Amino acid sequence: MEKYIMQVKKALVVSGRAKKEVLRDLKEIFASAREHGESEEQVIGRLGSPEEFADNINEQMGVSRTECLRLRRRRQITVVSIFAVLALAAGLLSRFSSVPNDAIGYSDSMTSIKIESARLDVPMLLVVIGIAAMAVAVIMTIRYRRGAK
Amino acid sequence: MDSRYVRQFKKGALEMILLCLISKKETYGYEIITKLNRSAAVLGYAREGTVYPILYRLQEAGLIRCRLAPAAANGGLKKYYSITEQGRETLNELTAFWRQYTACVDDFIGEADSAEV
Protein backbone atom coordinates (compact mmCIF):
# COMPACT_ATOMS: atom_id res chain seq x y z
CA MET A 1 0.00 0.00 0.00
CA GLU A 2 2.80 2.43 0.95
CA LYS A 3 4.57 1.49 -2.24
CA TYR A 4 1.41 2.01 -4.26
CA ILE A 5 0.86 5.47 -2.79
CA MET A 6 4.49 6.43 -3.42
CA GLN A 7 4.20 5.38 -7.05
CA VAL A 8 1.02 7.40 -7.50
CA LYS A 9 2.78 10.37 -5.93
CA LYS A 10 5.55 10.09 -8.46
CA ALA A 11 3.19 9.81 -11.42
CA LEU A 12 0.92 12.72 -10.45
CA VAL A 13 1.40 15.94 -12.39
CA VAL A 14 -0.81 18.31 -10.43
CA SER A 15 -0.26 21.26 -8.10
CA GLY A 16 1.23 20.58 -4.68
CA ARG A 17 -2.06 21.17 -2.92
CA ALA A 18 -3.98 18.87 -5.23
CA LYS A 19 -1.33 16.19 -4.84
CA LYS A 20 -1.63 16.30 -1.07
CA GLU A 21 -5.39 15.94 -1.35
CA VAL A 22 -5.20 13.02 -3.78
CA LEU A 23 -2.76 11.15 -1.54
CA ARG A 24 -4.91 11.77 1.51
CA ASP A 25 -7.96 10.44 -0.33
CA LEU A 26 -5.99 7.42 -1.46
CA LYS A 27 -5.16 6.61 2.14
CA GLU A 28 -8.85 6.90 2.98
CA ILE A 29 -9.71 4.53 0.13
CA PHE A 30 -7.42 1.90 1.63
CA ALA A 31 -8.65 2.55 5.19
CA SER A 32 -12.34 2.33 4.23
CA ALA A 33 -11.77 -0.84 2.27
CA ARG A 34 -9.92 -2.41 5.19
CA GLU A 35 -12.80 -1.45 7.46
CA HIS A 36 -15.13 -3.40 5.17
CA GLY A 37 -12.92 -6.44 5.16
CA GLU A 38 -11.31 -5.90 1.80
CA SER A 39 -7.68 -6.83 1.40
CA GLU A 40 -5.10 -4.42 0.03
CA GLU A 41 -4.70 -6.65 -3.01
CA GLN A 42 -8.41 -6.38 -3.73
CA VAL A 43 -8.27 -2.58 -3.54
CA ILE A 44 -5.19 -2.37 -5.74
CA GLY A 45 -6.84 -4.75 -8.19
CA ARG A 46 -9.75 -2.36 -8.44
CA LEU A 47 -7.64 0.80 -8.57
CA GLY A 48 -5.48 -0.48 -11.41
CA SER A 49 -1.81 0.35 -11.76
CA PRO A 50 -0.53 3.45 -9.93
CA GLU A 51 0.27 5.08 -13.26
CA GLU A 52 -3.23 4.40 -14.54
CA PHE A 53 -4.77 5.84 -11.40
CA ALA A 54 -2.56 8.94 -11.52
CA ASP A 55 -3.14 9.48 -15.23
CA ASN A 56 -6.90 9.46 -14.74
CA ILE A 57 -6.49 12.27 -12.25
CA ASN A 58 -3.92 14.13 -14.33
CA GLU A 59 -6.37 14.08 -17.20
CA GLN A 60 -9.16 15.58 -15.11
CA MET A 61 -7.40 18.19 -13.06
CA GLY A 62 -3.75 18.23 -13.88
CA VAL A 63 -1.59 20.49 -15.91
CA SER A 64 -0.07 18.73 -18.90
CA ARG A 65 3.40 17.27 -18.60
CA THR A 66 5.00 20.01 -20.76
CA GLU A 67 3.26 22.68 -18.71
CA CYS A 68 4.67 21.10 -15.56
CA LEU A 69 8.20 21.09 -16.97
CA ARG A 70 7.87 24.74 -17.92
CA LEU A 71 6.78 25.62 -14.41
CA ARG A 72 9.77 23.78 -12.97
CA ARG A 73 12.16 25.60 -15.34
CA ARG A 74 10.73 28.94 -14.39
CA ARG A 75 11.21 28.14 -10.72
CA GLN A 76 14.84 27.17 -11.36
CA ILE A 77 15.52 30.44 -13.19
CA THR A 78 14.06 32.42 -10.30
CA VAL A 79 16.20 30.60 -7.77
CA VAL A 80 19.41 31.08 -9.78
CA SER A 81 18.62 34.77 -10.37
CA ILE A 82 17.99 35.43 -6.70
CA PHE A 83 21.20 33.62 -5.84
CA ALA A 84 23.11 35.73 -8.39
CA VAL A 85 21.75 39.00 -7.07
CA LEU A 86 22.47 38.01 -3.47
CA ALA A 87 26.03 36.92 -4.24
CA LEU A 88 26.74 40.08 -6.21
CA ALA A 89 25.21 42.32 -3.57
CA ALA A 90 27.11 40.62 -0.76
CA GLY A 91 30.36 40.73 -2.69
CA LEU A 92 30.04 44.37 -3.72
CA LEU A 93 28.86 45.50 -0.30
CA SER A 94 31.76 43.93 1.54
CA ARG A 95 34.11 45.34 -1.06
CA PHE A 96 32.84 48.86 -0.53
CA SER A 97 32.73 48.58 3.21
CA SER A 98 36.35 47.44 3.15
CA VAL A 99 37.47 50.67 1.46
CA PRO A 100 37.82 52.63 4.69
CA ASN A 101 39.80 49.74 6.12
CA ASP A 102 41.98 49.96 3.11
CA ALA A 103 42.56 53.67 3.70
CA ILE A 104 43.62 53.01 7.23
CA GLY A 105 45.65 50.06 6.14
CA TYR A 106 47.35 52.19 3.54
CA SER A 107 48.86 54.47 6.13
CA ASP A 108 49.67 51.55 8.34
CA SER A 109 52.27 48.86 8.23
CA MET A 110 52.70 46.12 5.63
CA THR A 111 51.18 43.38 7.82
CA SER A 112 47.81 45.09 7.89
CA ILE A 113 47.69 45.21 4.10
CA LYS A 114 48.50 41.53 3.93
CA ILE A 115 45.50 40.66 6.12
CA GLU A 116 43.39 43.05 4.09
CA SER A 117 44.25 41.36 0.83
CA ALA A 118 43.63 37.91 2.22
CA ARG A 119 40.21 39.09 3.28
CA LEU A 120 39.47 40.73 -0.02
CA ASP A 121 39.37 37.38 -1.75
CA VAL A 122 35.98 36.49 -0.30
CA PRO A 123 34.02 39.43 -1.73
CA MET A 124 35.89 39.04 -5.00
CA LEU A 125 34.90 35.40 -5.08
CA LEU A 126 31.28 36.33 -4.34
CA VAL A 127 31.28 38.83 -7.21
CA VAL A 128 32.66 36.20 -9.57
CA ILE A 129 30.12 33.62 -8.42
CA GLY A 130 27.38 36.23 -8.75
CA ILE A 131 28.37 37.08 -12.32
CA ALA A 132 28.60 33.39 -13.21
CA ALA A 133 25.17 32.69 -11.72
CA MET A 134 23.75 35.64 -13.61
CA ALA A 135 25.19 34.31 -16.85
CA VAL A 136 23.59 30.92 -16.12
CA ALA A 137 20.27 32.62 -15.41
CA VAL A 138 20.46 34.53 -18.70
CA ILE A 139 21.26 31.36 -20.65
CA MET A 140 18.39 29.51 -18.93
CA THR A 141 16.00 32.35 -19.73
CA ILE A 142 17.02 32.36 -23.40
CA ARG A 143 16.50 28.59 -23.58
CA TYR A 144 13.17 28.88 -21.81
CA ARG A 145 11.99 31.57 -24.23
CA ARG A 146 13.10 29.52 -27.19
CA GLY A 147 11.25 26.48 -25.82
CA ALA A 148 8.10 28.55 -25.41
CA LYS A 149 7.94 29.48 -29.10
CA MET B 1 -21.71 -5.43 -23.46
CA ASP B 2 -18.81 -3.04 -23.26
CA SER B 3 -18.41 -1.48 -26.64
CA ARG B 4 -16.95 1.95 -27.13
CA TYR B 5 -20.45 3.44 -27.53
CA VAL B 6 -21.70 2.00 -24.28
CA ARG B 7 -18.60 3.19 -22.45
CA GLN B 8 -19.25 6.69 -23.69
CA PHE B 9 -22.84 6.66 -22.44
CA LYS B 10 -21.65 5.58 -19.03
CA LYS B 11 -18.92 8.17 -18.90
CA GLY B 12 -21.31 10.96 -19.77
CA ALA B 13 -23.90 9.95 -17.22
CA LEU B 14 -21.58 9.24 -14.32
CA GLU B 15 -21.22 12.89 -13.38
CA MET B 16 -24.97 13.27 -13.17
CA ILE B 17 -25.31 10.03 -11.21
CA LEU B 18 -22.72 11.24 -8.71
CA LEU B 19 -24.52 14.56 -8.33
CA CYS B 20 -27.76 12.65 -7.70
CA LEU B 21 -26.15 10.45 -5.05
CA ILE B 22 -24.51 13.36 -3.27
CA SER B 23 -27.62 15.55 -3.45
CA LYS B 24 -29.67 12.93 -1.67
CA LYS B 25 -27.51 13.03 1.43
CA GLU B 26 -24.01 13.82 2.56
CA THR B 27 -21.86 10.83 1.71
CA TYR B 28 -18.26 9.61 1.53
CA GLY B 29 -16.09 7.81 -0.99
CA TYR B 30 -16.61 4.20 -0.01
CA GLU B 31 -20.36 4.65 0.35
CA ILE B 32 -20.53 6.18 -3.12
CA ILE B 33 -18.65 3.23 -4.60
CA THR B 34 -20.87 0.74 -2.75
CA LYS B 35 -24.07 2.42 -3.92
CA LEU B 36 -22.84 2.59 -7.49
CA ASN B 37 -21.96 -1.08 -7.39
CA ARG B 38 -25.55 -2.02 -6.60
CA SER B 39 -26.16 -1.09 -10.24
CA ALA B 40 -23.04 -2.84 -11.42
CA ALA B 41 -25.11 -5.12 -13.65
CA VAL B 42 -25.91 -2.14 -15.86
CA LEU B 43 -23.22 0.42 -15.08
CA GLY B 44 -20.32 -1.99 -14.66
CA TYR B 45 -18.15 -2.03 -11.59
CA ALA B 46 -17.43 1.40 -10.17
CA ARG B 47 -13.79 2.02 -9.47
CA GLU B 48 -12.20 4.71 -7.34
CA GLY B 49 -9.94 5.48 -10.28
CA THR B 50 -12.95 6.65 -12.28
CA VAL B 51 -15.02 8.16 -9.50
CA TYR B 52 -12.43 10.29 -7.69
CA PRO B 53 -11.26 12.29 -10.69
CA ILE B 54 -14.88 13.26 -11.35
CA LEU B 55 -15.36 14.21 -7.71
CA TYR B 56 -12.32 16.48 -7.97
CA ARG B 57 -13.72 18.13 -11.04
CA LEU B 58 -17.19 18.62 -9.57
CA GLN B 59 -15.55 20.14 -6.54
CA GLU B 60 -13.39 22.42 -8.64
CA ALA B 61 -16.50 23.56 -10.51
CA GLY B 62 -18.14 24.42 -7.19
CA LEU B 63 -20.96 21.89 -7.64
CA ILE B 64 -20.06 19.88 -4.56
CA ARG B 65 -18.14 20.67 -1.41
CA CYS B 66 -16.45 18.46 1.11
CA ARG B 67 -15.47 18.47 4.74
CA LEU B 68 -13.19 16.22 6.73
CA ALA B 69 -14.73 14.58 9.77
CA PRO B 70 -13.62 11.73 12.01
CA ALA B 71 -15.08 8.41 10.93
CA ALA B 72 -17.01 6.44 13.51
CA ALA B 73 -15.35 3.13 12.80
CA ASN B 74 -11.60 3.63 12.67
CA GLY B 75 -11.06 7.09 14.08
CA GLY B 76 -9.42 8.23 10.86
CA LEU B 77 -10.65 11.23 8.92
CA LYS B 78 -13.20 10.74 6.22
CA LYS B 79 -14.10 13.16 3.50
CA TYR B 80 -17.82 13.86 3.35
CA TYR B 81 -19.26 15.28 0.17
CA SER B 82 -22.36 17.41 -0.08
CA ILE B 83 -24.00 19.33 -2.90
CA THR B 84 -23.80 23.12 -3.15
CA GLU B 85 -26.58 25.47 -4.18
CA GLN B 86 -24.93 25.79 -7.57
CA GLY B 87 -24.68 22.01 -7.81
CA ARG B 88 -28.38 21.61 -7.14
CA GLU B 89 -29.22 24.11 -9.87
CA THR B 90 -26.94 22.34 -12.30
CA LEU B 91 -28.46 18.98 -11.40
CA ASN B 92 -31.96 20.32 -12.02
CA GLU B 93 -30.90 21.61 -15.42
CA LEU B 94 -29.14 18.37 -16.27
CA THR B 95 -32.13 16.30 -15.17
CA ALA B 96 -34.51 18.40 -17.24
CA PHE B 97 -32.25 18.02 -20.25
CA TRP B 98 -31.84 14.30 -19.67
CA ARG B 99 -35.61 13.77 -19.73
CA GLN B 100 -35.92 15.68 -23.00
CA TYR B 101 -32.92 13.91 -24.40
CA THR B 102 -34.05 10.38 -23.60
CA ALA B 103 -37.55 11.15 -24.89
CA CYS B 104 -36.03 12.42 -28.11
CA VAL B 105 -33.75 9.38 -28.46
CA ASP B 106 -36.69 7.09 -27.67
CA ASP B 107 -38.62 8.69 -30.53
CA PHE B 108 -35.83 7.85 -32.93
CA ILE B 109 -35.64 4.33 -31.59
CA GLY B 110 -39.43 4.02 -31.99
CA GLU B 111 -39.21 5.16 -35.59
CA ALA B 112 -36.45 2.70 -36.33
CA ASP B 113 -38.43 -0.10 -34.69
CA SER B 114 -41.59 0.60 -36.68
CA ALA B 115 -39.60 0.77 -39.91
CA GLU B 116 -38.18 -2.67 -39.25
CA VAL B 117 -41.60 -4.30 -38.95
XYZ file of C-alpha atoms in Angstrom:
266
model
C 0.000 0.000 0.000
C 2.803 2.434 0.953
C 4.572 1.489 -2.241
C 1.413 2.007 -4.261
C 0.865 5.471 -2.785
C 4.494 6.426 -3.422
C 4.199 5.383 -7.046
C 1.023 7.396 -7.501
C 2.783 10.371 -5.928
C 5.550 10.088 -8.464
C 3.188 9.806 -11.417
C 0.923 12.717 -10.452
C 1.399 15.944 -12.387
C -0.810 18.312 -10.430
C -0.259 21.259 -8.105
C 1.225 20.582 -4.680
C -2.061 21.171 -2.921
C -3.980 18.868 -5.235
C -1.333 16.189 -4.840
C -1.632 16.299 -1.069
C -5.392 15.942 -1.353
C -5.202 13.022 -3.782
C -2.762 11.150 -1.544
C -4.906 11.774 1.514
C -7.960 10.439 -0.325
C -5.994 7.423 -1.461
C -5.165 6.606 2.142
C -8.846 6.899 2.976
C -9.707 4.534 0.127
C -7.419 1.902 1.634
C -8.648 2.549 5.191
C -12.342 2.335 4.227
C -11.775 -0.836 2.274
C -9.915 -2.412 5.188
C -12.799 -1.452 7.456
C -15.129 -3.399 5.175
C -12.925 -6.440 5.165
C -11.305 -5.898 1.795
C -7.680 -6.826 1.402
C -5.096 -4.423 0.025
C -4.695 -6.652 -3.011
C -8.411 -6.377 -3.727
C -8.269 -2.578 -3.544
C -5.193 -2.370 -5.740
C -6.837 -4.749 -8.193
C -9.755 -2.359 -8.437
C -7.640 0.798 -8.574
C -5.476 -0.480 -11.406
C -1.808 0.347 -11.762
C -0.526 3.455 -9.926
C 0.265 5.082 -13.259
C -3.228 4.396 -14.536
C -4.772 5.843 -11.400
C -2.562 8.939 -11.522
C -3.143 9.482 -15.232
C -6.902 9.459 -14.737
C -6.490 12.269 -12.245
C -3.916 14.129 -14.333
C -6.368 14.082 -17.196
C -9.158 15.575 -15.112
C -7.403 18.195 -13.065
C -3.745 18.234 -13.883
C -1.591 20.493 -15.910
C -0.073 18.730 -18.904
C 3.397 17.274 -18.604
C 4.996 20.005 -20.760
C 3.260 22.676 -18.708
C 4.667 21.097 -15.559
C 8.197 21.090 -16.970
C 7.867 24.742 -17.919
C 6.783 25.623 -14.406
C 9.767 23.777 -12.971
C 12.159 25.596 -15.341
C 10.730 28.937 -14.389
C 11.210 28.139 -10.718
C 14.838 27.170 -11.358
C 15.521 30.441 -13.186
C 14.056 32.422 -10.300
C 16.199 30.597 -7.768
C 19.408 31.080 -9.784
C 18.625 34.771 -10.366
C 17.989 35.425 -6.699
C 21.197 33.620 -5.840
C 23.112 35.726 -8.393
C 21.753 39.003 -7.071
C 22.470 38.011 -3.472
C 26.030 36.917 -4.235
C 26.736 40.077 -6.215
C 25.210 42.319 -3.567
C 27.110 40.616 -0.759
C 30.359 40.734 -2.689
C 30.043 44.368 -3.716
C 28.863 45.500 -0.301
C 31.762 43.931 1.536
C 34.108 45.343 -1.062
C 32.842 48.857 -0.526
C 32.735 48.583 3.215
C 36.349 47.436 3.152
C 37.471 50.674 1.457
C 37.816 52.631 4.688
C 39.797 49.738 6.122
C 41.977 49.962 3.114
C 42.555 53.665 3.699
C 43.624 53.008 7.232
C 45.646 50.060 6.144
C 47.351 52.187 3.540
C 48.858 54.472 6.133
C 49.665 51.549 8.342
C 52.270 48.858 8.230
C 52.695 46.121 5.635
C 51.181 43.381 7.816
C 47.810 45.086 7.891
C 47.695 45.206 4.096
C 48.496 41.531 3.929
C 45.497 40.665 6.123
C 43.393 43.048 4.086
C 44.253 41.358 0.828
C 43.628 37.914 2.223
C 40.205 39.094 3.284
C 39.470 40.728 -0.022
C 39.375 37.377 -1.747
C 35.983 36.490 -0.298
C 34.022 39.434 -1.731
C 35.888 39.041 -5.003
C 34.895 35.398 -5.081
C 31.283 36.332 -4.340
C 31.277 38.827 -7.207
C 32.664 36.201 -9.574
C 30.123 33.618 -8.420
C 27.383 36.225 -8.751
C 28.366 37.083 -12.320
C 28.601 33.395 -13.213
C 25.172 32.695 -11.719
C 23.745 35.644 -13.605
C 25.188 34.313 -16.850
C 23.592 30.921 -16.122
C 20.271 32.622 -15.409
C 20.457 34.528 -18.702
C 21.260 31.358 -20.653
C 18.395 29.512 -18.935
C 16.003 32.351 -19.733
C 17.015 32.362 -23.404
C 16.504 28.593 -23.579
C 13.165 28.876 -21.812
C 11.987 31.574 -24.226
C 13.105 29.520 -27.187
C 11.248 26.479 -25.823
C 8.095 28.550 -25.415
C 7.941 29.481 -29.096
C -21.709 -5.427 -23.458
C -18.813 -3.038 -23.258
C -18.406 -1.482 -26.644
C -16.955 1.952 -27.129
C -20.452 3.440 -27.530
C -21.703 2.003 -24.278
C -18.598 3.187 -22.453
C -19.255 6.692 -23.690
C -22.835 6.657 -22.436
C -21.648 5.576 -19.028
C -18.916 8.170 -18.902
C -21.313 10.962 -19.767
C -23.905 9.947 -17.221
C -21.577 9.237 -14.319
C -21.218 12.887 -13.381
C -24.968 13.270 -13.168
C -25.309 10.031 -11.214
C -22.716 11.240 -8.711
C -24.515 14.565 -8.333
C -27.761 12.648 -7.696
C -26.147 10.452 -5.051
C -24.514 13.365 -3.274
C -27.621 15.554 -3.453
C -29.672 12.925 -1.673
C -27.506 13.029 1.427
C -24.006 13.819 2.561
C -21.855 10.830 1.714
C -18.261 9.607 1.531
C -16.095 7.808 -0.986
C -16.614 4.201 -0.009
C -20.358 4.651 0.354
C -20.535 6.180 -3.116
C -18.654 3.233 -4.597
C -20.873 0.743 -2.755
C -24.070 2.416 -3.917
C -22.845 2.589 -7.491
C -21.963 -1.077 -7.394
C -25.555 -2.023 -6.603
C -26.163 -1.095 -10.237
C -23.039 -2.844 -11.420
C -25.115 -5.123 -13.651
C -25.912 -2.143 -15.859
C -23.216 0.415 -15.082
C -20.325 -1.986 -14.665
C -18.149 -2.031 -11.587
C -17.433 1.400 -10.169
C -13.787 2.018 -9.467
C -12.199 4.711 -7.345
C -9.942 5.483 -10.276
C -12.952 6.647 -12.280
C -15.018 8.157 -9.495
C -12.431 10.287 -7.686
C -11.262 12.294 -10.694
C -14.879 13.258 -11.347
C -15.362 14.210 -7.705
C -12.319 16.483 -7.975
C -13.725 18.130 -11.041
C -17.193 18.616 -9.570
C -15.553 20.139 -6.540
C -13.394 22.424 -8.645
C -16.496 23.561 -10.513
C -18.144 24.419 -7.193
C -20.957 21.894 -7.645
C -20.060 19.876 -4.564
C -18.144 20.669 -1.405
C -16.449 18.457 1.106
C -15.466 18.471 4.741
C -13.195 16.224 6.729
C -14.727 14.584 9.766
C -13.625 11.733 12.008
C -15.076 8.409 10.934
C -17.014 6.438 13.509
C -15.347 3.127 12.800
C -11.596 3.625 12.672
C -11.060 7.094 14.082
C -9.415 8.227 10.858
C -10.645 11.233 8.920
C -13.201 10.737 6.216
C -14.098 13.161 3.500
C -17.817 13.860 3.346
C -19.258 15.281 0.171
C -22.362 17.415 -0.076
C -24.002 19.329 -2.900
C -23.798 23.119 -3.154
C -26.580 25.466 -4.184
C -24.933 25.792 -7.569
C -24.682 22.013 -7.806
C -28.383 21.608 -7.142
C -29.223 24.113 -9.867
C -26.944 22.338 -12.302
C -28.455 18.979 -11.397
C -31.962 20.321 -12.025
C -30.897 21.613 -15.419
C -29.144 18.367 -16.268
C -32.132 16.297 -15.167
C -34.507 18.403 -17.242
C -32.254 18.021 -20.249
C -31.839 14.296 -19.669
C -35.615 13.774 -19.734
C -35.922 15.680 -22.998
C -32.920 13.907 -24.403
C -34.054 10.376 -23.604
C -37.549 11.146 -24.892
C -36.033 12.416 -28.108
C -33.753 9.385 -28.460
C -36.686 7.089 -27.666
C -38.618 8.694 -30.531
C -35.829 7.852 -32.928
C -35.641 4.332 -31.587
C -39.427 4.022 -31.986
C -39.209 5.162 -35.594
C -36.446 2.700 -36.334
C -38.432 -0.101 -34.686
C -41.589 0.599 -36.682
C -39.596 0.771 -39.915
C -38.179 -2.672 -39.254
C -41.602 -4.296 -38.950
